[in-house]
Amino acid sequence: GAEDEAFGVWIDVPKGASPGHVPTALALTIDTSGSMQGDKIEHAREAARRMVDEMHDGDVLSIVTFASGSRLRVAPTVIDDRTRRHALAVIDELSADGGTAMFEGLKVAESQLWGTPDTHLVRRMVVISDGIATEGPSSPDELARVAEVGLQRGIQVTAVGVGLDYDESTLNALAIRTSGRLYHVEHSEQLPGIVAQEVGLLEATAATDVEVELVAAPGVEIIGTDSAQTRWSGSNLVVPVGTMFEGQQRELLVRARVSGATEGT
């Protein structure tokens, strides 16, 4: 008889698989609402400075902030000595005030990555926020759909939740829908260390636009996976995994139905 099964698929990237630095396009997306006042905005600035310092000449950087609205602080710019200094000066001037228009901030930040040249295969939006969206569309699903659109162009989200009161559901949805990552920073002084970890992963990029195709054996019907982004190729299921790094392991939970296969087949 037919019965449903769940099984795991693990994808491992061996150490030493990275070819070295891959040209990167980065959109820093920083919450500057009133709840970020004090130490939080100072550590967010420090984290942003560190990320800019770690970027290579030739990488592309944009900076977007959101409070009661969104603001493009640095349009997509190729990093060199002069543009790096300008970006750092912009970061130094960031202050915190107003509401949290996260939806608008995400849309503006993502739009900066749409025109990324094909030479820059790593496309990352880093969202640093401590609060719940208070202006504009605010449900986790609405916010995640904005990020999900970017996956078509290889854009993935790294979400950093600051403090104990951050909106875990929203930031988690941003990461899941784009095969990205979520970090929780209980104390804002941990932010620079998180950034260093993220930069280290970007430096260890082994492959971009990774997809896994699941092929069913006779008598097996694939039903789906826990991934939000999938497509069918005939009876095969294709799961986008995005960018992967050396030493990384990714897991998929796959659901399938075994329909009356005889013993030994």
PDB file of C-alpha atoms in Angstrom:
ATOM      1  CA  GLY A   1       0.000   0.000   0.000  1.00  0.00           C
ATOM      2  CA  ALA A   2       0.940   3.648  -0.322  1.00  0.00           C
ATOM      3  CA  GLU A   3       2.623   5.366   2.570  1.00  0.00           C
ATOM      4  CA  ASP A   4       4.300   8.729   3.039  1.00  0.00           C
ATOM      5  CA  GLU A   5       7.919   8.956   4.097  1.00  0.00           C
ATOM      6  CA  ALA A   6      10.186  11.827   5.134  1.00  0.00           C
ATOM      7  CA  PHE A   7      13.900  11.664   4.517  1.00  0.00           C
ATOM      8  CA  GLY A   8      16.856  14.006   4.740  1.00  0.00           C
ATOM      9  CA  VAL A   9      19.188  15.190   1.988  1.00  0.00           C
ATOM     10  CA  TRP A  10      22.505  16.659   3.097  1.00  0.00           C
ATOM     11  CA  ILE A  11      24.701  18.789   0.839  1.00  0.00           C
ATOM     12  CA  ASP A  12      28.293  19.137   2.016  1.00  0.00           C
ATOM     13  CA  VAL A  13      30.907  21.509   0.621  1.00  0.00           C
ATOM     14  CA  PRO A  14      34.435  20.284   1.366  1.00  0.00           C
ATOM     15  CA  LYS A  15      37.143  22.490   2.779  1.00  0.00           C
ATOM     16  CA  GLY A  16      39.345  23.953   0.084  1.00  0.00           C
ATOM     17  CA  ALA A  17      36.486  24.203  -2.426  1.00  0.00           C
ATOM     18  CA  SER A  18      36.548  28.003  -2.557  1.00  0.00           C
ATOM     19  CA  PRO A  19      38.420  29.550  -5.500  1.00  0.00           C
ATOM     20  CA  GLY A  20      39.151  32.669  -3.422  1.00  0.00           C
ATOM     21  CA  HIS A  21      37.308  35.974  -3.271  1.00  0.00           C
ATOM     22  CA  VAL A  22      34.265  36.113  -5.527  1.00  0.00           C
ATOM     23  CA  PRO A  23      33.202  39.622  -6.637  1.00  0.00           C
ATOM     24  CA  THR A  24      30.385  40.638  -4.302  1.00  0.00           C
ATOM     25  CA  ALA A  25      27.455  43.060  -4.383  1.00  0.00           C
ATOM     26  CA  LEU A  26      26.303  44.037  -0.897  1.00  0.00           C
ATOM     27  CA  ALA A  27      23.275  46.077   0.163  1.00  0.00           C
ATOM     28  CA  LEU A  28      23.573  47.155   3.794  1.00  0.00           C
ATOM     29  CA  THR A  29      20.043  47.716   5.112  1.00  0.00           C
ATOM     30  CA  ILE A  30      20.050  49.347   8.531  1.00  0.00           C
ATOM     31  CA  ASP A  31      17.139  50.062  10.869  1.00  0.00           C
ATOM     32  CA  THR A  32      17.516  53.653  12.121  1.00  0.00           C
ATOM     33  CA  SER A  33      14.158  53.860  13.913  1.00  0.00           C
ATOM     34  CA  GLY A  34      13.850  55.365  17.374  1.00  0.00           C
ATOM     35  CA  SER A  35      14.200  52.015  19.121  1.00  0.00           C
ATOM     36  CA  MET A  36      17.780  51.803  17.806  1.00  0.00           C
ATOM     37  CA  GLN A  37      18.865  54.842  19.826  1.00  0.00           C
ATOM     38  CA  GLY A  38      21.842  54.596  22.147  1.00  0.00           C
ATOM     39  CA  ASP A  39      24.224  51.659  22.093  1.00  0.00           C
ATOM     40  CA  LYS A  40      22.294  49.807  19.390  1.00  0.00           C
ATOM     41  CA  ILE A  41      22.844  52.405  16.659  1.00  0.00           C
ATOM     42  CA  GLU A  42      26.473  52.831  17.726  1.00  0.00           C
ATOM     43  CA  HIS A  43      27.131  49.114  17.391  1.00  0.00           C
ATOM     44  CA  ALA A  44      25.168  48.992  14.128  1.00  0.00           C
ATOM     45  CA  ARG A  45      27.466  51.709  12.789  1.00  0.00           C
ATOM     46  CA  GLU A  46      30.503  49.783  13.982  1.00  0.00           C
ATOM     47  CA  ALA A  47      29.236  46.620  12.320  1.00  0.00           C
ATOM     48  CA  ALA A  48      28.565  48.454   9.053  1.00  0.00           C
ATOM     49  CA  ARG A  49      32.017  50.069   9.125  1.00  0.00           C
ATOM     50  CA  ARG A  50      33.638  46.707   9.642  1.00  0.00           C
ATOM     51  CA  MET A  51      31.758  45.187   6.740  1.00  0.00           C
ATOM     52  CA  VAL A  52      32.766  48.046   4.424  1.00  0.00           C
ATOM     53  CA  ASP A  53      36.387  47.775   5.565  1.00  0.00           C
ATOM     54  CA  GLU A  54      36.410  44.070   4.720  1.00  0.00           C
ATOM     55  CA  MET A  55      35.058  44.536   1.183  1.00  0.00           C
ATOM     56  CA  HIS A  56      37.510  44.193  -1.688  1.00  0.00           C
ATOM     57  CA  ASP A  57      38.222  46.842  -4.276  1.00  0.00           C
ATOM     58  CA  GLY A  58      35.909  46.129  -7.185  1.00  0.00           C
ATOM     59  CA  ASP A  59      33.032  44.899  -4.991  1.00  0.00           C
ATOM     60  CA  VAL A  60      29.765  46.863  -5.227  1.00  0.00           C
ATOM     61  CA  LEU A  61      28.194  48.492  -2.149  1.00  0.00           C
ATOM     62  CA  SER A  62      24.885  50.219  -1.493  1.00  0.00           C
ATOM     63  CA  ILE A  63      23.551  51.499   1.834  1.00  0.00           C
ATOM     64  CA  VAL A  64      19.848  51.920   2.666  1.00  0.00           C
ATOM     65  CA  THR A  65      18.354  52.988   5.994  1.00  0.00           C
ATOM     66  CA  PHE A  66      14.743  52.778   7.123  1.00  0.00           C
ATOM     67  CA  ALA A  67      12.835  54.529   9.892  1.00  0.00           C
ATOM     68  CA  SER A  68       9.497  56.252   9.193  1.00  0.00           C
ATOM     69  CA  GLY A  69      10.478  55.887   5.531  1.00  0.00           C
ATOM     70  CA  SER A  70      13.444  54.567   3.604  1.00  0.00           C
ATOM     71  CA  ARG A  71      16.464  56.467   2.371  1.00  0.00           C
ATOM     72  CA  LEU A  72      19.118  55.505  -0.151  1.00  0.00           C
ATOM     73  CA  ARG A  73      22.322  56.700   1.479  1.00  0.00           C
ATOM     74  CA  VAL A  74      24.791  55.220  -1.008  1.00  0.00           C
ATOM     75  CA  ALA A  75      23.708  54.178  -4.496  1.00  0.00           C
ATOM     76  CA  PRO A  76      25.439  51.059  -5.916  1.00  0.00           C
ATOM     77  CA  THR A  77      29.095  52.037  -5.982  1.00  0.00           C
ATOM     78  CA  VAL A  78      32.241  50.170  -6.962  1.00  0.00           C
ATOM     79  CA  ILE A  79      34.561  50.073  -3.956  1.00  0.00           C
ATOM     80  CA  ASP A  80      37.940  51.790  -4.172  1.00  0.00           C
ATOM     81  CA  ASP A  81      39.857  54.017  -1.734  1.00  0.00           C
ATOM     82  CA  ARG A  82      37.729  57.095  -2.439  1.00  0.00           C
ATOM     83  CA  THR A  83      34.298  55.419  -2.391  1.00  0.00           C
ATOM     84  CA  ARG A  84      35.202  53.429   0.719  1.00  0.00           C
ATOM     85  CA  ARG A  85      35.998  56.657   2.577  1.00  0.00           C
ATOM     86  CA  HIS A  86      32.691  58.165   1.418  1.00  0.00           C
ATOM     87  CA  ALA A  87      30.695  55.129   2.581  1.00  0.00           C
ATOM     88  CA  LEU A  88      32.390  55.186   5.989  1.00  0.00           C
ATOM     89  CA  ALA A  89      31.599  58.906   6.355  1.00  0.00           C
ATOM     90  CA  VAL A  90      27.926  58.203   5.579  1.00  0.00           C
ATOM     91  CA  ILE A  91      27.823  55.436   8.195  1.00  0.00           C
ATOM     92  CA  ASP A  92      29.388  57.698  10.820  1.00  0.00           C
ATOM     93  CA  GLU A  93      26.496  60.157  10.416  1.00  0.00           C
ATOM     94  CA  LEU A  94      23.679  57.641  10.975  1.00  0.00           C
ATOM     95  CA  SER A  95      21.302  58.451  13.837  1.00  0.00           C
ATOM     96  CA  ALA A  96      18.119  56.822  15.114  1.00  0.00           C
ATOM     97  CA  ASP A  97      14.610  58.329  15.169  1.00  0.00           C
ATOM     98  CA  GLY A  98      11.072  57.592  13.988  1.00  0.00           C
ATOM     99  CA  GLY A  99       9.029  54.482  13.161  1.00  0.00           C
ATOM    100  CA  THR A 100       9.983  51.263  11.363  1.00  0.00           C
ATOM    101  CA  ALA A 101       9.017  51.151   7.665  1.00  0.00           C
ATOM    102  CA  MET A 102      10.764  47.840   7.038  1.00  0.00           C
ATOM    103  CA  PHE A 103       8.729  46.936   3.932  1.00  0.00           C
ATOM    104  CA  GLU A 104       9.797  50.090   2.122  1.00  0.00           C
ATOM    105  CA  GLY A 105      13.391  49.680   3.293  1.00  0.00           C
ATOM    106  CA  LEU A 106      13.577  46.124   1.965  1.00  0.00           C
ATOM    107  CA  LYS A 107      12.115  47.101  -1.408  1.00  0.00           C
ATOM    108  CA  VAL A 108      14.569  49.957  -1.870  1.00  0.00           C
ATOM    109  CA  ALA A 109      17.554  47.849  -0.764  1.00  0.00           C
ATOM    110  CA  GLU A 110      16.609  44.947  -3.009  1.00  0.00           C
ATOM    111  CA  SER A 111      16.177  47.247  -5.994  1.00  0.00           C
ATOM    112  CA  GLN A 112      19.812  48.322  -5.619  1.00  0.00           C
ATOM    113  CA  LEU A 113      20.890  44.736  -6.322  1.00  0.00           C
ATOM    114  CA  TRP A 114      18.687  44.103  -9.362  1.00  0.00           C
ATOM    115  CA  GLY A 115      21.179  45.703 -11.732  1.00  0.00           C
ATOM    116  CA  THR A 116      24.208  43.860 -10.344  1.00  0.00           C
ATOM    117  CA  PRO A 117      26.564  42.919 -13.190  1.00  0.00           C
ATOM    118  CA  ASP A 118      26.920  39.236 -14.022  1.00  0.00           C
ATOM    119  CA  THR A 119      30.554  39.401 -12.886  1.00  0.00           C
ATOM    120  CA  HIS A 120      29.383  39.779  -9.264  1.00  0.00           C
ATOM    121  CA  LEU A 121      27.901  36.393  -8.445  1.00  0.00           C
ATOM    122  CA  VAL A 122      27.525  36.903  -4.677  1.00  0.00           C
ATOM    123  CA  ARG A 123      24.549  39.196  -4.025  1.00  0.00           C
ATOM    124  CA  ARG A 124      23.752  39.744  -0.402  1.00  0.00           C
ATOM    125  CA  MET A 125      21.311  41.990   1.451  1.00  0.00           C
ATOM    126  CA  VAL A 126      22.260  42.383   5.121  1.00  0.00           C
ATOM    127  CA  VAL A 127      19.323  43.577   7.250  1.00  0.00           C
ATOM    128  CA  ILE A 128      20.136  44.848  10.752  1.00  0.00           C
ATOM    129  CA  SER A 129      17.007  45.515  12.827  1.00  0.00           C
ATOM    130  CA  ASP A 130      15.773  45.304  16.387  1.00  0.00           C
ATOM    131  CA  GLY A 131      12.085  45.956  15.948  1.00  0.00           C
ATOM    132  CA  ILE A 132       8.729  45.062  14.537  1.00  0.00           C
ATOM    133  CA  ALA A 133       7.594  46.805  11.347  1.00  0.00           C
ATOM    134  CA  THR A 134       5.241  49.607  12.428  1.00  0.00           C
ATOM    135  CA  GLU A 135       4.580  51.412   9.143  1.00  0.00           C
ATOM    136  CA  GLY A 136       3.366  49.954   5.850  1.00  0.00           C
ATOM    137  CA  PRO A 137       2.817  46.211   5.245  1.00  0.00           C
ATOM    138  CA  SER A 138       4.043  44.455   8.364  1.00  0.00           C
ATOM    139  CA  SER A 139       3.186  40.739   8.330  1.00  0.00           C
ATOM    140  CA  PRO A 140       6.113  38.290   8.112  1.00  0.00           C
ATOM    141  CA  ASP A 141       4.642  36.849   4.907  1.00  0.00           C
ATOM    142  CA  GLU A 142       4.338  40.241   3.171  1.00  0.00           C
ATOM    143  CA  LEU A 143       7.867  41.218   4.135  1.00  0.00           C
ATOM    144  CA  ALA A 144       9.294  37.836   3.165  1.00  0.00           C
ATOM    145  CA  ARG A 145       7.642  37.993  -0.273  1.00  0.00           C
ATOM    146  CA  VAL A 146       9.621  41.152  -1.017  1.00  0.00           C
ATOM    147  CA  ALA A 147      12.870  39.326  -0.276  1.00  0.00           C
ATOM    148  CA  GLU A 148      11.733  36.212  -2.134  1.00  0.00           C
ATOM    149  CA  VAL A 149      11.424  38.134  -5.410  1.00  0.00           C
ATOM    150  CA  GLY A 150      15.142  38.878  -5.257  1.00  0.00           C
ATOM    151  CA  LEU A 151      16.066  35.198  -5.239  1.00  0.00           C
ATOM    152  CA  GLN A 152      15.322  35.201  -8.971  1.00  0.00           C
ATOM    153  CA  ARG A 153      18.505  37.243  -9.344  1.00  0.00           C
ATOM    154  CA  GLY A 154      20.481  35.299  -6.766  1.00  0.00           C
ATOM    155  CA  ILE A 155      19.889  37.825  -3.981  1.00  0.00           C
ATOM    156  CA  GLN A 156      19.975  36.278  -0.516  1.00  0.00           C
ATOM    157  CA  VAL A 157      19.248  37.890   2.838  1.00  0.00           C
ATOM    158  CA  THR A 158      21.319  37.814   5.987  1.00  0.00           C
ATOM    159  CA  ALA A 159      19.021  38.999   8.788  1.00  0.00           C
ATOM    160  CA  VAL A 160      20.477  40.191  12.095  1.00  0.00           C
ATOM    161  CA  GLY A 161      18.002  40.528  14.974  1.00  0.00           C
ATOM    162  CA  VAL A 162      19.256  42.839  17.722  1.00  0.00           C
ATOM    163  CA  GLY A 163      18.106  42.604  21.350  1.00  0.00           C
ATOM    164  CA  LEU A 164      15.503  40.430  23.036  1.00  0.00           C
ATOM    165  CA  ASP A 165      12.499  42.167  21.463  1.00  0.00           C
ATOM    166  CA  TYR A 166      13.318  41.697  17.779  1.00  0.00           C
ATOM    167  CA  ASP A 167      10.691  40.271  15.417  1.00  0.00           C
ATOM    168  CA  GLU A 168      11.959  36.715  15.040  1.00  0.00           C
ATOM    169  CA  SER A 169       9.108  35.595  12.770  1.00  0.00           C
ATOM    170  CA  THR A 170       9.779  38.313  10.208  1.00  0.00           C
ATOM    171  CA  LEU A 171      13.570  38.072  10.151  1.00  0.00           C
ATOM    172  CA  ASN A 172      13.432  34.278  10.071  1.00  0.00           C
ATOM    173  CA  ALA A 173      11.030  34.425   7.113  1.00  0.00           C
ATOM    174  CA  LEU A 174      13.401  36.766   5.243  1.00  0.00           C
ATOM    175  CA  ALA A 175      16.233  34.278   5.648  1.00  0.00           C
ATOM    176  CA  ILE A 176      14.217  31.132   4.852  1.00  0.00           C
ATOM    177  CA  ARG A 177      12.549  32.512   1.725  1.00  0.00           C
ATOM    178  CA  THR A 178      15.942  33.419   0.229  1.00  0.00           C
ATOM    179  CA  SER A 179      18.002  30.435   1.499  1.00  0.00           C
ATOM    180  CA  GLY A 180      19.839  33.000   3.613  1.00  0.00           C
ATOM    181  CA  ARG A 181      20.795  33.167   7.286  1.00  0.00           C
ATOM    182  CA  LEU A 182      19.429  34.569  10.539  1.00  0.00           C
ATOM    183  CA  TYR A 183      21.610  35.680  13.437  1.00  0.00           C
ATOM    184  CA  HIS A 184      20.298  36.653  16.865  1.00  0.00           C
ATOM    185  CA  VAL A 185      22.357  39.218  18.720  1.00  0.00           C
ATOM    186  CA  GLU A 186      21.192  39.442  22.336  1.00  0.00           C
ATOM    187  CA  HIS A 187      23.599  42.246  23.141  1.00  0.00           C
ATOM    188  CA  SER A 188      24.381  44.828  20.484  1.00  0.00           C
ATOM    189  CA  GLU A 189      28.123  44.665  21.208  1.00  0.00           C
ATOM    190  CA  GLN A 190      28.054  41.227  19.547  1.00  0.00           C
ATOM    191  CA  LEU A 191      27.218  42.797  16.172  1.00  0.00           C
ATOM    192  CA  PRO A 192      30.805  43.311  14.977  1.00  0.00           C
ATOM    193  CA  GLY A 193      31.585  39.647  15.627  1.00  0.00           C
ATOM    194  CA  ILE A 194      28.534  38.573  13.622  1.00  0.00           C
ATOM    195  CA  VAL A 195      29.677  40.764  10.749  1.00  0.00           C
ATOM    196  CA  ALA A 196      33.152  39.251  10.869  1.00  0.00           C
ATOM    197  CA  GLN A 197      31.580  35.774  10.683  1.00  0.00           C
ATOM    198  CA  GLU A 198      29.412  36.798   7.730  1.00  0.00           C
ATOM    199  CA  VAL A 199      32.345  38.344   5.862  1.00  0.00           C
ATOM    200  CA  GLY A 200      34.348  35.178   6.476  1.00  0.00           C
ATOM    201  CA  LEU A 201      31.581  33.108   4.903  1.00  0.00           C
ATOM    202  CA  LEU A 202      31.370  35.386   1.874  1.00  0.00           C
ATOM    203  CA  GLU A 203      35.119  35.045   1.437  1.00  0.00           C
ATOM    204  CA  ALA A 204      34.741  31.257   1.441  1.00  0.00           C
ATOM    205  CA  THR A 205      32.132  31.142  -1.354  1.00  0.00           C
ATOM    206  CA  ALA A 206      32.489  27.878  -3.253  1.00  0.00           C
ATOM    207  CA  ALA A 207      29.447  28.049  -5.557  1.00  0.00           C
ATOM    208  CA  THR A 208      26.527  30.362  -6.350  1.00  0.00           C
ATOM    209  CA  ASP A 209      23.025  29.676  -7.671  1.00  0.00           C
ATOM    210  CA  VAL A 210      23.236  26.074  -6.448  1.00  0.00           C
ATOM    211  CA  GLU A 211      20.254  23.843  -7.213  1.00  0.00           C
ATOM    212  CA  VAL A 212      19.489  20.291  -6.101  1.00  0.00           C
ATOM    213  CA  GLU A 213      17.359  18.129  -8.398  1.00  0.00           C
ATOM    214  CA  LEU A 214      15.542  15.264  -6.726  1.00  0.00           C
ATOM    215  CA  VAL A 215      14.779  12.295  -9.013  1.00  0.00           C
ATOM    216  CA  ALA A 216      12.222   9.713  -7.915  1.00  0.00           C
ATOM    217  CA  ALA A 217      12.873   6.001  -8.435  1.00  0.00           C
ATOM    218  CA  PRO A 218      10.083   3.829  -9.897  1.00  0.00           C
ATOM    219  CA  GLY A 219       7.280   3.420  -7.381  1.00  0.00           C
ATOM    220  CA  VAL A 220       8.206   6.651  -5.550  1.00  0.00           C
ATOM    221  CA  GLU A 221       6.361   9.972  -5.848  1.00  0.00           C
ATOM    222  CA  ILE A 222       8.091  13.105  -4.525  1.00  0.00           C
ATOM    223  CA  ILE A 223       5.584  15.324  -2.715  1.00  0.00           C
ATOM    224  CA  GLY A 224       7.699  18.312  -1.712  1.00  0.00           C
ATOM    225  CA  THR A 225      10.310  19.737   0.645  1.00  0.00           C
ATOM    226  CA  ASP A 226      10.481  22.199   3.515  1.00  0.00           C
ATOM    227  CA  SER A 227      11.984  24.801   1.170  1.00  0.00           C
ATOM    228  CA  ALA A 228       9.801  27.752   0.191  1.00  0.00           C
ATOM    229  CA  GLN A 229      11.356  27.975  -3.276  1.00  0.00           C
ATOM    230  CA  THR A 230      10.918  24.899  -5.477  1.00  0.00           C
ATOM    231  CA  ARG A 231       9.902  24.096  -9.031  1.00  0.00           C
ATOM    232  CA  TRP A 232       8.977  20.938 -10.921  1.00  0.00           C
ATOM    233  CA  SER A 233      10.869  19.587 -13.918  1.00  0.00           C
ATOM    234  CA  GLY A 234       8.527  16.832 -15.044  1.00  0.00           C
ATOM    235  CA  SER A 235       8.284  14.536 -12.041  1.00  0.00           C
ATOM    236  CA  ASN A 236      11.606  15.777 -10.635  1.00  0.00           C
ATOM    237  CA  LEU A 237      11.711  18.450  -7.952  1.00  0.00           C
ATOM    238  CA  VAL A 238      14.312  21.236  -8.253  1.00  0.00           C
ATOM    239  CA  VAL A 239      15.262  23.031  -5.030  1.00  0.00           C
ATOM    240  CA  PRO A 240      17.314  26.252  -5.158  1.00  0.00           C
ATOM    241  CA  VAL A 241      19.939  26.314  -2.409  1.00  0.00           C
ATOM    242  CA  GLY A 242      21.671  29.560  -3.388  1.00  0.00           C
ATOM    243  CA  THR A 243      25.233  30.389  -2.401  1.00  0.00           C
ATOM    244  CA  MET A 244      27.269  27.794  -0.522  1.00  0.00           C
ATOM    245  CA  PHE A 245      30.549  28.111   1.338  1.00  0.00           C
ATOM    246  CA  GLU A 246      33.442  25.769   1.918  1.00  0.00           C
ATOM    247  CA  GLY A 247      32.908  23.627   4.987  1.00  0.00           C
ATOM    248  CA  GLN A 248      29.155  24.297   4.948  1.00  0.00           C
ATOM    249  CA  GLN A 249      26.420  21.692   5.280  1.00  0.00           C
ATOM    250  CA  ARG A 250      22.847  22.304   4.150  1.00  0.00           C
ATOM    251  CA  GLU A 251      19.895  20.036   4.863  1.00  0.00           C
ATOM    252  CA  LEU A 252      16.604  19.453   3.054  1.00  0.00           C
ATOM    253  CA  LEU A 253      13.635  17.568   4.490  1.00  0.00           C
ATOM    254  CA  VAL A 254      11.958  15.760   1.583  1.00  0.00           C
ATOM    255  CA  ARG A 255       8.502  14.189   1.615  1.00  0.00           C
ATOM    256  CA  ALA A 256       7.744  11.283  -0.720  1.00  0.00           C
ATOM    257  CA  ARG A 257       5.107   8.578  -1.191  1.00  0.00           C
ATOM    258  CA  VAL A 258       6.013   4.938  -1.781  1.00  0.00           C
ATOM    259  CA  SER A 259       3.190   3.347  -3.764  1.00  0.00           C
ATOM    260  CA  GLY A 260       3.115  -0.412  -3.563  1.00  0.00           C
ATOM    261  CA  ALA A 261       6.685  -1.186  -4.658  1.00  0.00           C
ATOM    262  CA  THR A 262       7.366  -4.898  -4.412  1.00  0.00           C
ATOM    263  CA  GLU A 263      10.071  -6.169  -2.132  1.00  0.00           C
ATOM    264  CA  GLY A 264      13.541  -5.833  -3.625  1.00  0.00           C
ATOM    265  CA  THR A 265      12.745  -3.081  -6.163  1.00  0.00           C
TER     266      THR A 265
END
